Amino acid sequence: MYSAPSACTCLCLHFLLLCFQVQPTGAKRQNPDQCWKEAQSMVEGGRVTELQRGVQEGLHEEVLVAEDNVDFRIHVENQTRARDDVSRKQLRLYQLYSRTSGKHIQVLGRRISARGEDGDKYAQLLVETDTFGSQVRIKGKETEFYLCMNRKGKLVGKPDGSSKECVFIEKVLENNYTALMSAKYCGWYVGFTKKGRPRKGPKTRENQQDVHFMKRYPKGQPELQKPFKYTTVTKRSRRIRPTHPA
């Protein structure tokens, strides 16, 4: 009948495995028979503690190598690509002022332009934060159409914004302007000419003024979000109850 392997056998197997894994790069690998004989001799000689220490040090070295290879940027990129349908969405209302046209982005149904005046009803945009990686979806408040970029790089309006073509990555540039890069087509940006006409995504670059925008609240509308303020916390005072005459 089959019996469970002893602790010494398990340690020998661990040591044999480490002979192949924990070796300097470019070093000549040891013969399997030699590794096994060395492990057996350590057990027979009563050096089990030394074998255990060797196994632990080898495993510890493997963990350190794994930690050194961790790159947090890969985690951020993976989270940026993924859609977040669990977290609470943040909805904001503002206008996007185009640096080149001097006007605001308008969502005119299926047509997109950058000719809106300050306070124009078609220039008021509802911006929904999509995920932790600064992904947003932009919808015209008046038409309820979403700003999207199709596979040809053309800016269009769509009634359904669930497609990844309607998701953009918000980038804050060094000059304090904002750029909107397509989440589906990496390197393609929302951009407009001086006449307010949309530019195709493949012809845009991050350093072009055509893709630079500034967030502005609609004319005459107060700021929806309250600025962050520190609250002074004081000790709770003892409550004094009123005394009633007997």
PDB file of N, CA and C in Angstrom, residues 12 15 27 34 37 42 52 56 61 80-81 90 92 94 97-98 101 115 118 125 148 150 171-172 212 231 233 245:
ATOM      1  N   CYS A  12      15.064  16.230   0.204  1.00  0.00           N
ATOM      2  CA  CYS A  12      15.976  15.840  -0.885  1.00  0.00           C
ATOM      3  C   CYS A  12      15.452  16.306  -2.234  1.00  0.00           C
ATOM      4  N   PHE A  15      15.922  20.033  -2.542  1.00  0.00           N
ATOM      5  CA  PHE A  15      17.322  20.361  -2.810  1.00  0.00           C
ATOM      6  C   PHE A  15      17.684  20.049  -4.261  1.00  0.00           C
ATOM      7  N   ALA A  27      26.283  29.556 -15.671  1.00  0.00           N
ATOM      8  CA  ALA A  27      27.065  28.530 -14.978  1.00  0.00           C
ATOM      9  C   ALA A  27      26.684  27.153 -15.494  1.00  0.00           C
ATOM     10  N   GLN A  34      24.600  13.599  -9.289  1.00  0.00           N
ATOM     11  CA  GLN A  34      25.487  14.229  -8.306  1.00  0.00           C
ATOM     12  C   GLN A  34      24.680  14.996  -7.263  1.00  0.00           C
ATOM     13  N   LYS A  37      22.989  12.429  -4.900  1.00  0.00           N
ATOM     14  CA  LYS A  37      23.951  11.831  -3.973  1.00  0.00           C
ATOM     15  C   LYS A  37      24.339  12.816  -2.880  1.00  0.00           C
ATOM     16  N   MET A  42      23.945  14.309   2.851  1.00  0.00           N
ATOM     17  CA  MET A  42      23.644  15.286   3.901  1.00  0.00           C
ATOM     18  C   MET A  42      22.647  14.718   4.897  1.00  0.00           C
ATOM     19  N   GLN A  52      17.871  21.911   5.246  1.00  0.00           N
ATOM     20  CA  GLN A  52      16.705  22.782   5.373  1.00  0.00           C
ATOM     21  C   GLN A  52      17.084  24.240   5.168  1.00  0.00           C
ATOM     22  N   GLN A  56      15.661  26.819   2.350  1.00  0.00           N
ATOM     23  CA  GLN A  56      15.052  28.098   2.708  1.00  0.00           C
ATOM     24  C   GLN A  56      15.768  29.266   2.053  1.00  0.00           C
ATOM     25  N   GLU A  61      15.905  33.421  -2.024  1.00  0.00           N
ATOM     26  CA  GLU A  61      16.562  34.076  -3.157  1.00  0.00           C
ATOM     27  C   GLU A  61      15.615  34.185  -4.338  1.00  0.00           C
ATOM     28  N   THR A  80      -5.475  50.429 -16.905  1.00  0.00           N
ATOM     29  CA  THR A  80      -5.937  51.478 -17.806  1.00  0.00           C
ATOM     30  C   THR A  80      -6.685  50.890 -18.989  1.00  0.00           C
ATOM     31  N   ARG A  81      -6.222  49.744 -19.469  1.00  0.00           N
ATOM     32  CA  ARG A  81      -6.879  49.115 -20.616  1.00  0.00           C
ATOM     33  C   ARG A  81      -8.227  48.523 -20.234  1.00  0.00           C
ATOM     34  N   GLN A  90     -17.874  59.011 -11.529  1.00  0.00           N
ATOM     35  CA  GLN A  90     -17.898  60.426 -11.165  1.00  0.00           C
ATOM     36  C   GLN A  90     -18.340  61.218 -12.388  1.00  0.00           C
ATOM     37  N   ARG A  92     -19.147  64.833 -14.255  1.00  0.00           N
ATOM     38  CA  ARG A  92     -18.817  66.262 -14.209  1.00  0.00           C
ATOM     39  C   ARG A  92     -19.405  66.959 -15.432  1.00  0.00           C
ATOM     40  N   TYR A  94     -18.772  70.287 -17.827  1.00  0.00           N
ATOM     41  CA  TYR A  94     -17.932  71.429 -18.197  1.00  0.00           C
ATOM     42  C   TYR A  94     -17.810  71.522 -19.715  1.00  0.00           C
ATOM     43  N   TYR A  97     -12.441  73.872 -24.139  1.00  0.00           N
ATOM     44  CA  TYR A  97     -12.001  74.981 -24.985  1.00  0.00           C
ATOM     45  C   TYR A  97     -10.835  74.523 -25.855  1.00  0.00           C
ATOM     46  N   SER A  98     -10.990  74.679 -27.182  1.00  0.00           N
ATOM     47  CA  SER A  98      -9.947  74.277 -28.126  1.00  0.00           C
ATOM     48  C   SER A  98      -8.901  75.379 -28.256  1.00  0.00           C
ATOM     49  N   SER A 101      -8.898  76.586 -32.326  1.00  0.00           N
ATOM     50  CA  SER A 101     -10.070  77.287 -32.868  1.00  0.00           C
ATOM     51  C   SER A 101     -10.533  78.433 -31.979  1.00  0.00           C
ATOM     52  N   ARG A 115     -16.716  74.850 -32.583  1.00  0.00           N
ATOM     53  CA  ARG A 115     -17.128  76.219 -32.923  1.00  0.00           C
ATOM     54  C   ARG A 115     -18.121  76.777 -31.912  1.00  0.00           C
ATOM     55  N   ASP A 118     -18.972  80.349 -25.618  1.00  0.00           N
ATOM     56  CA  ASP A 118     -19.044  80.103 -24.182  1.00  0.00           C
ATOM     57  C   ASP A 118     -20.503  80.128 -23.738  1.00  0.00           C
ATOM     58  N   LEU A 125     -20.816  69.604 -21.849  1.00  0.00           N
ATOM     59  CA  LEU A 125     -20.476  68.184 -21.926  1.00  0.00           C
ATOM     60  C   LEU A 125     -20.578  67.527 -20.552  1.00  0.00           C
ATOM     61  N   CYS A 148     -17.115  59.962 -29.974  1.00  0.00           N
ATOM     62  CA  CYS A 148     -16.426  58.700 -30.263  1.00  0.00           C
ATOM     63  C   CYS A 148     -15.456  58.895 -31.428  1.00  0.00           C
ATOM     64  N   ASN A 150     -14.024  56.544 -34.663  1.00  0.00           N
ATOM     65  CA  ASN A 150     -14.161  55.262 -35.351  1.00  0.00           C
ATOM     66  C   ASN A 150     -12.809  54.729 -35.816  1.00  0.00           C
ATOM     67  N   LYS A 171      -5.133  63.114 -20.505  1.00  0.00           N
ATOM     68  CA  LYS A 171      -3.732  63.389 -20.193  1.00  0.00           C
ATOM     69  C   LYS A 171      -3.562  64.870 -19.883  1.00  0.00           C
ATOM     70  N   VAL A 172      -2.997  65.166 -18.719  1.00  0.00           N
ATOM     71  CA  VAL A 172      -2.696  66.550 -18.345  1.00  0.00           C
ATOM     72  C   VAL A 172      -1.260  66.838 -18.763  1.00  0.00           C
ATOM     73  N   HIS A 212      -4.854  70.222 -27.922  1.00  0.00           N
ATOM     74  CA  HIS A 212      -4.793  70.812 -26.581  1.00  0.00           C
ATOM     75  C   HIS A 212      -6.133  71.468 -26.231  1.00  0.00           C
ATOM     76  N   THR A 231     -10.987  70.219   7.697  1.00  0.00           N
ATOM     77  CA  THR A 231     -11.946  70.438   8.773  1.00  0.00           C
ATOM     78  C   THR A 231     -11.231  70.343  10.113  1.00  0.00           C
ATOM     79  N   VAL A 233     -10.899  69.537  13.765  1.00  0.00           N
ATOM     80  CA  VAL A 233     -11.563  68.627  14.698  1.00  0.00           C
ATOM     81  C   VAL A 233     -11.226  69.063  16.118  1.00  0.00           C
ATOM     82  N   PRO A 245     -36.878  73.025  37.666  1.00  0.00           N
ATOM     83  CA  PRO A 245     -37.189  73.317  39.086  1.00  0.00           C
ATOM     84  C   PRO A 245     -38.100  72.253  39.676  1.00  0.00           C
TER      85      PRO A 245
END
